[in-house]
Short mmCIF file of C-alpha atoms in Angstrom, two decimals:
data_model
loop_
_atom_site.label_atom_id
_atom_site.label_comp_id
_atom_site.label_asym_id
_atom_site.label_seq_id
_atom_site.Cartn_x
_atom_site.Cartn_y
_atom_site.Cartn_z
CA MET A 1 0.00 0.00 0.00
CA PHE A 2 1.41 3.37 -1.07
CA GLY A 3 1.17 6.11 1.57
CA LEU A 4 1.91 9.84 1.56
CA ALA A 5 3.05 11.86 4.62
CA LEU A 6 2.96 15.67 4.45
CA GLN A 7 4.96 17.92 6.76
CA GLY A 8 3.64 21.04 8.48
CA GLY A 9 4.74 24.56 7.59
CA GLY A 10 1.89 27.09 7.54
CA ALA A 11 1.55 28.91 4.21
CA LEU A 12 4.56 26.92 2.96
CA GLY A 13 2.19 23.93 2.85
CA ALA A 14 0.87 25.23 -0.46
CA ALA A 15 3.85 23.36 -1.93
CA HIS A 16 2.04 20.11 -1.07
CA LEU A 17 -0.61 21.00 -3.64
CA GLY A 18 2.08 21.20 -6.32
CA VAL A 19 3.49 17.82 -5.25
CA LEU A 20 0.03 16.24 -5.33
CA ARG A 21 -0.55 17.70 -8.79
CA ALA A 22 2.69 16.15 -10.06
CA LEU A 23 1.90 12.76 -8.51
CA THR A 24 -1.56 12.84 -10.05
CA GLU A 25 -0.15 13.56 -13.51
CA ALA A 26 2.23 10.62 -13.04
CA SER A 27 -0.68 8.38 -11.91
CA LEU A 28 0.99 7.84 -8.53
CA LEU A 29 -2.15 7.88 -6.38
CA PRO A 30 -1.70 7.47 -2.62
CA GLU A 31 -3.91 4.88 -0.95
CA VAL A 32 -3.45 6.34 2.53
CA ILE A 33 -2.47 9.89 3.47
CA SER A 34 -1.44 11.79 6.57
CA GLY A 35 -0.44 15.36 7.24
CA THR A 36 0.53 17.56 10.16
CA SER A 37 -0.58 21.18 10.57
CA ALA A 38 -0.58 22.64 7.02
CA GLY A 39 -0.07 19.09 5.79
CA ALA A 40 -3.24 18.13 7.67
CA ILE A 41 -5.21 20.74 5.71
CA VAL A 42 -4.07 19.22 2.41
CA ALA A 43 -4.43 15.61 3.56
CA ALA A 44 -7.94 16.15 4.95
CA GLU A 45 -9.20 17.96 1.87
CA TYR A 46 -7.72 15.34 -0.46
CA ALA A 47 -8.87 12.31 1.57
CA TRP A 48 -12.40 13.65 1.91
CA ARG A 49 -13.36 12.78 -1.68
CA GLY A 50 -10.04 11.87 -3.28
CA LYS A 51 -10.14 14.87 -5.61
CA LEU A 52 -7.20 17.15 -6.37
CA SER A 53 -9.68 19.83 -7.44
CA ASP A 54 -10.97 20.08 -3.85
CA VAL A 55 -7.48 20.93 -2.62
CA GLU A 56 -7.04 23.48 -5.41
CA GLU A 57 -10.32 25.21 -4.52
CA LEU A 58 -9.44 25.31 -0.82
CA PHE A 59 -6.02 26.86 -1.44
CA ALA A 60 -7.53 29.43 -3.78
CA ASP A 61 -9.71 30.55 -0.86
CA VAL A 62 -6.83 30.47 1.64
CA HIS A 63 -4.68 32.52 -0.75
CA GLN A 64 -7.45 35.05 -1.28
CA LEU A 65 -8.28 35.43 2.41
CA GLY A 66 -4.67 35.29 3.60
CA PRO A 67 -4.16 37.21 6.86
CA LYS A 68 -7.95 37.57 7.24
CA LEU A 69 -7.94 33.95 8.41
CA LEU A 70 -5.88 34.99 11.44
CA ASP A 71 -8.48 36.01 14.04
CA LEU A 72 -6.61 37.89 16.75
CA ASN A 73 -7.20 36.65 20.30
CA VAL A 74 -7.83 40.17 21.59
CA SER A 75 -9.50 39.19 24.88
CA GLY A 76 -6.75 36.72 25.68
CA ILE A 77 -4.00 39.25 24.98
CA LEU A 78 -5.72 41.95 27.08
CA LYS A 79 -6.19 39.48 29.91
CA MET A 80 -2.51 38.57 29.78
CA VAL A 81 -1.46 42.24 29.85
CA GLY A 82 -3.81 42.93 32.77
CA ARG A 83 -2.43 40.05 34.80
CA TRP A 84 1.11 41.13 34.01
CA ALA A 85 0.34 44.70 35.15
CA ALA A 86 -1.13 43.33 38.38
CA HIS A 87 1.95 41.14 38.94
CA ARG A 88 -0.15 38.01 38.79
CA GLN A 89 0.61 34.69 37.14
CA LEU A 90 0.33 35.07 33.36
CA GLU A 91 -2.27 33.17 31.38
CA TYR A 92 -1.32 33.07 27.71
CA LEU A 93 -2.79 30.62 25.23
CA GLY A 94 -2.04 32.09 21.80
CA VAL A 95 -2.08 35.17 19.56
CA PHE A 96 -4.75 33.84 17.18
CA LYS A 97 -7.94 31.91 17.95
CA GLY A 98 -8.02 29.71 14.83
CA ASN A 99 -11.82 29.76 14.59
CA ARG A 100 -11.95 31.31 11.10
CA LEU A 101 -9.71 28.63 9.63
CA GLU A 102 -11.75 25.91 11.31
CA ARG A 103 -14.97 27.37 9.86
CA LEU A 104 -13.39 27.55 6.39
CA MET A 105 -12.39 23.89 6.63
CA ASP A 106 -15.84 22.93 7.89
CA ASP A 107 -17.47 24.72 4.95
CA HIS A 108 -15.22 23.01 2.41
CA LEU A 109 -15.57 19.59 4.05
CA GLU A 110 -19.35 20.00 4.45
CA SER A 111 -19.17 19.24 8.20
CA THR A 112 -18.18 15.64 7.52
CA ALA A 113 -16.72 13.32 10.16
CA ILE A 114 -13.21 11.93 9.72
CA ARG A 115 -14.61 8.38 9.54
CA ASP A 116 -16.46 9.36 6.34
CA ALA A 117 -13.30 10.26 4.39
CA ARG A 118 -13.09 8.18 1.20
CA MET A 119 -9.39 7.55 1.70
CA PRO A 120 -7.63 6.24 4.85
CA LEU A 121 -6.48 9.36 6.69
CA VAL A 122 -4.46 10.17 9.83
CA ILE A 123 -4.06 13.60 11.42
CA PRO A 124 -1.64 14.03 14.38
CA ALA A 125 -2.14 16.43 17.27
CA VAL A 126 -0.69 16.61 20.78
CA ASP A 127 -2.69 16.72 24.02
CA ILE A 128 -0.61 18.81 26.42
CA VAL A 129 -2.76 17.71 29.37
CA SER A 130 -1.83 14.04 29.04
CA SER A 131 1.41 14.68 27.08
CA GLU A 132 0.16 12.17 24.49
CA LEU A 133 0.33 12.11 20.75
CA VAL A 134 -3.27 11.96 19.50
CA LEU A 135 -3.86 10.42 16.09
CA TYR A 136 -7.24 11.18 14.51
CA ALA A 137 -7.96 8.48 11.94
CA SER A 138 -10.69 7.59 9.46
CA ARG A 139 -10.48 3.91 10.42
CA PRO A 140 -8.77 1.74 13.06
CA PRO A 141 -5.02 1.35 12.50
CA ALA A 142 -3.56 -1.90 11.25
CA LYS A 143 -1.15 -1.78 14.18
CA ARG A 144 -1.17 0.30 17.32
CA GLY A 145 1.75 1.78 19.20
CA LEU A 146 1.76 3.95 22.30
CA GLU A 147 -0.25 6.67 20.58
CA HIS A 148 -3.80 7.63 21.48
CA TRP A 149 -6.11 6.98 18.51
CA GLU A 150 -9.48 8.65 18.01
CA LEU A 151 -11.92 7.72 15.23
CA ASP A 152 -15.00 9.80 16.07
CA VAL A 153 -14.38 13.52 15.46
CA PRO A 154 -15.50 16.13 12.92
CA LEU A 155 -12.81 16.36 10.26
CA SER A 156 -12.51 20.14 10.60
CA GLU A 157 -11.88 19.77 14.36
CA ALA A 158 -9.07 17.30 13.76
CA VAL A 159 -7.46 19.78 11.36
CA ARG A 160 -7.94 22.66 13.79
CA ALA A 161 -6.20 20.66 16.52
CA SER A 162 -3.26 19.83 14.27
CA ILE A 163 -2.64 23.45 13.20
CA SER A 164 -2.52 24.82 16.76
CA MET A 165 1.08 25.97 16.68
CA PRO A 166 2.06 26.72 20.30
CA ILE A 167 2.15 30.43 21.16
CA VAL A 168 0.74 31.35 17.74
CA PHE A 169 -2.71 29.67 17.93
CA THR A 170 -4.78 28.93 21.01
CA PRO A 171 -5.04 25.19 21.70
CA LYS A 172 -8.13 23.33 20.50
CA MET A 173 -10.20 22.41 23.55
CA ARG A 174 -12.03 19.11 23.09
CA GLN A 175 -13.60 17.21 25.99
CA ASN A 176 -10.77 16.95 28.54
CA GLU A 177 -8.04 17.56 25.99
CA MET A 178 -5.97 20.68 25.25
CA LEU A 179 -4.69 20.01 21.75
CA VAL A 180 -1.77 21.66 19.99
CA ASP A 181 0.11 21.27 16.70
CA GLY A 182 0.99 17.67 15.88
CA GLY A 183 4.34 18.98 14.70
CA VAL A 184 5.49 19.18 18.31
CA LEU A 185 5.94 15.39 18.27
CA MET A 186 5.29 14.28 14.66
CA ASN A 187 5.85 16.95 12.05
CA LEU A 188 6.44 14.41 9.27
CA PRO A 189 3.90 11.65 10.05
CA VAL A 190 5.52 8.70 8.26
CA SER A 191 4.98 6.20 11.07
CA ALA A 192 1.30 7.21 11.26
CA VAL A 193 0.91 6.18 7.61
CA CYS A 194 2.73 2.92 8.31
CA SER A 195 0.34 2.23 11.20
CA MET A 196 -2.54 2.39 8.72
CA GLY A 197 -1.02 -0.46 6.72
CA ALA A 198 1.19 1.33 4.18
CA ASP A 199 4.35 -0.63 3.39
CA ARG A 200 5.84 2.06 1.13
CA VAL A 201 5.69 5.70 2.22
CA MET A 202 6.72 8.92 0.52
CA GLY A 203 7.36 11.83 2.86
CA VAL A 204 7.25 15.45 1.71
CA GLY A 205 9.40 17.86 3.71
CA LEU A 206 9.25 21.66 3.58
CA ASN A 207 12.42 23.68 4.00
CA VAL A 208 13.29 27.35 3.57
CA GLU A 209 16.64 28.07 1.97
CA GLY A 210 18.98 29.66 4.51
CA GLU A 211 16.60 29.17 7.45
CA ASP A 212 17.10 31.60 10.34
CA VAL A 213 19.87 30.45 12.68
CA SER A 214 20.18 33.74 14.58
CA THR A 215 20.05 33.83 18.36
CA PRO A 216 16.45 34.41 19.58
CA ASP A 217 16.15 37.63 21.57
CA ASP A 218 12.80 37.23 23.35
CA VAL A 219 10.78 34.64 25.26
CA VAL A 220 8.56 33.79 22.29
CA GLY A 221 11.58 33.26 20.06
CA ILE A 222 13.28 31.05 22.64
CA VAL A 223 10.19 28.87 23.14
CA ARG A 224 9.62 28.50 19.40
CA ARG A 225 13.28 27.58 18.85
CA MET A 226 13.05 24.96 21.62
CA ILE A 227 9.94 23.42 20.02
CA ASN A 228 11.57 23.43 16.59
CA THR A 229 14.68 21.76 17.97
CA VAL A 230 12.71 18.89 19.50
CA SER A 231 10.53 18.61 16.39
CA LYS A 232 13.55 18.34 14.08
CA GLN A 233 15.12 15.62 16.22
CA LEU A 234 11.92 13.58 16.09
CA GLU A 235 11.57 14.27 12.35
CA ARG A 236 14.89 12.53 11.72
CA GLN A 237 13.42 9.38 13.26
CA GLN A 238 10.35 9.62 11.02
CA ARG A 239 12.52 9.97 7.92
CA ARG A 240 14.14 6.61 8.65
CA HIS A 241 10.72 4.94 8.26
CA ALA A 242 10.11 6.46 4.81
CA THR A 243 10.80 4.74 1.51
CA TYR A 244 11.54 8.12 -0.07
CA VAL A 245 11.51 11.71 1.19
CA LEU A 246 11.02 14.60 -1.22
CA ASP A 247 12.44 17.82 0.22
CA VAL A 248 10.89 20.97 -1.22
CA ILE A 249 13.25 23.94 -0.83
CA LEU A 250 11.46 27.29 -0.73
CA PRO A 251 13.01 30.75 -1.25
CA PRO A 252 14.72 32.52 1.67
CA GLY A 253 12.75 35.02 3.70
CA ASN A 254 9.50 33.02 3.63
CA GLY A 255 7.67 31.62 6.63
CA VAL A 256 4.43 30.20 7.96
CA PHE A 257 2.52 33.44 7.26
CA SER A 258 3.79 34.11 3.72
CA PHE A 259 0.29 33.83 2.23
CA GLU A 260 1.14 36.26 -0.58
CA ASN A 261 3.62 33.76 -2.07
CA MET A 262 1.44 30.66 -2.02
CA ASP A 263 1.13 30.45 -5.81
CA GLU A 264 4.92 30.41 -6.02
CA PHE A 265 5.07 27.64 -3.41
CA VAL A 266 2.62 25.53 -5.44
CA ASP A 267 4.80 25.93 -8.54
CA ILE A 268 7.98 25.05 -6.63
CA GLY A 269 6.34 21.95 -5.15
CA TYR A 270 5.25 20.84 -8.61
CA GLU A 271 8.63 21.52 -10.24
CA THR A 272 10.51 19.78 -7.42
CA ALA A 273 8.34 16.67 -7.68
CA MET A 274 8.53 16.54 -11.48
CA LYS A 275 12.32 16.89 -11.41
CA ALA A 276 12.55 14.07 -8.87
CA MET A 277 9.97 11.87 -10.61
CA PRO A 278 12.55 9.41 -12.04
CA GLU A 279 13.91 8.91 -8.51
CA ILE A 280 10.41 8.60 -7.06
CA LYS A 281 9.42 5.99 -9.63
CA ALA A 282 12.66 4.11 -9.00
CA ALA A 283 11.97 4.09 -5.26
CA PHE A 284 8.47 2.69 -5.84
CA SER A 285 9.34 0.45 -8.77
CA ARG A 286 6.80 -2.31 -8.72
CA THR A 287 3.24 -2.73 -9.97
CA VAL A 288 0.73 -3.14 -7.17
CA PRO A 289 -3.04 -3.57 -6.92
CA ILE A 290 -4.93 -0.63 -5.47
CA SER A 291 -7.98 -0.84 -3.27
CA ALA A 292 -11.49 -0.73 -4.69
CA LYS A 293 -12.08 2.62 -2.97
CA THR A 294 -8.97 4.17 -4.51
CA ALA A 295 -9.84 2.66 -7.87
CA ALA A 296 -13.28 4.27 -7.76
CA VAL A 297 -11.76 7.65 -6.97
CA ALA A 298 -9.16 7.17 -9.72
CA GLY A 299 -11.80 6.50 -12.34
CA GLY A 300 -11.84 2.72 -12.20
CA LYS A 301 -8.15 1.97 -12.85
CA GLN A 302 -7.24 -1.32 -11.21
CA TRP A 303 -3.44 -1.04 -11.32
CA HIS A 304 -0.87 1.69 -11.24
CA ARG A 305 2.90 1.64 -11.48
CA ILE A 306 4.83 3.32 -8.72
#
């Protein structure tokens, strides 16, 4: 079973659309997909009906709305400032609430539940109450590890949980859980795809050329650098589980909020995948049967070469 694992990266995740477009043109159709944070947005939209056009329509809306999707957590910030002025313990959950992005996803996904996705799907998040990795999945995994699996959740809520970058977005509160970005523990969810039964997995990493290595000069910068350091160490472990990892290198100076350059990121993702296509095909160089569900989505083809 051929699986696809998509890394997080905010607006940089538009590159995943370009990669998916290239794979579709090459008839390399994933049978199971997972994504973290921005990767979760792409994975959820694609798995919902198995249509590349759905992902294209979603990113057109995200590109158009851009910063308007970032709903400032005004009350939370004012509360934090007030407690600081009163020399009381600070309560700080995040700069942005994330509700607008969740509503956009819910509109596009027509309020569907994750179990109703046409393609096997896994979306990682982290519960900072229990310190557990939470894996939202469209069906029970073929093999379980130490992770906490949940199968009954609205798809838009699973995405909202996975995008909750600490400090930037407020955590997603669900039942007794306080959920943050899955990238804290699993930014490239290769093992999640393997747990769903995939025996060959392609990971897609997102990197910015000349990434900032300067010394952070404030508390927020220090915390973010600490999280990134842990995330990168864990990502190296995930890469060892992958059959092939495609690294998309994006221009310097871009970051998670570079909405204005999303069209460029799509093009770079596409060009990177097309250039690497001979290597990708060599890595997945045998003919395999695909599931009936994937065949239906793919227009009835019963075999594909990968």
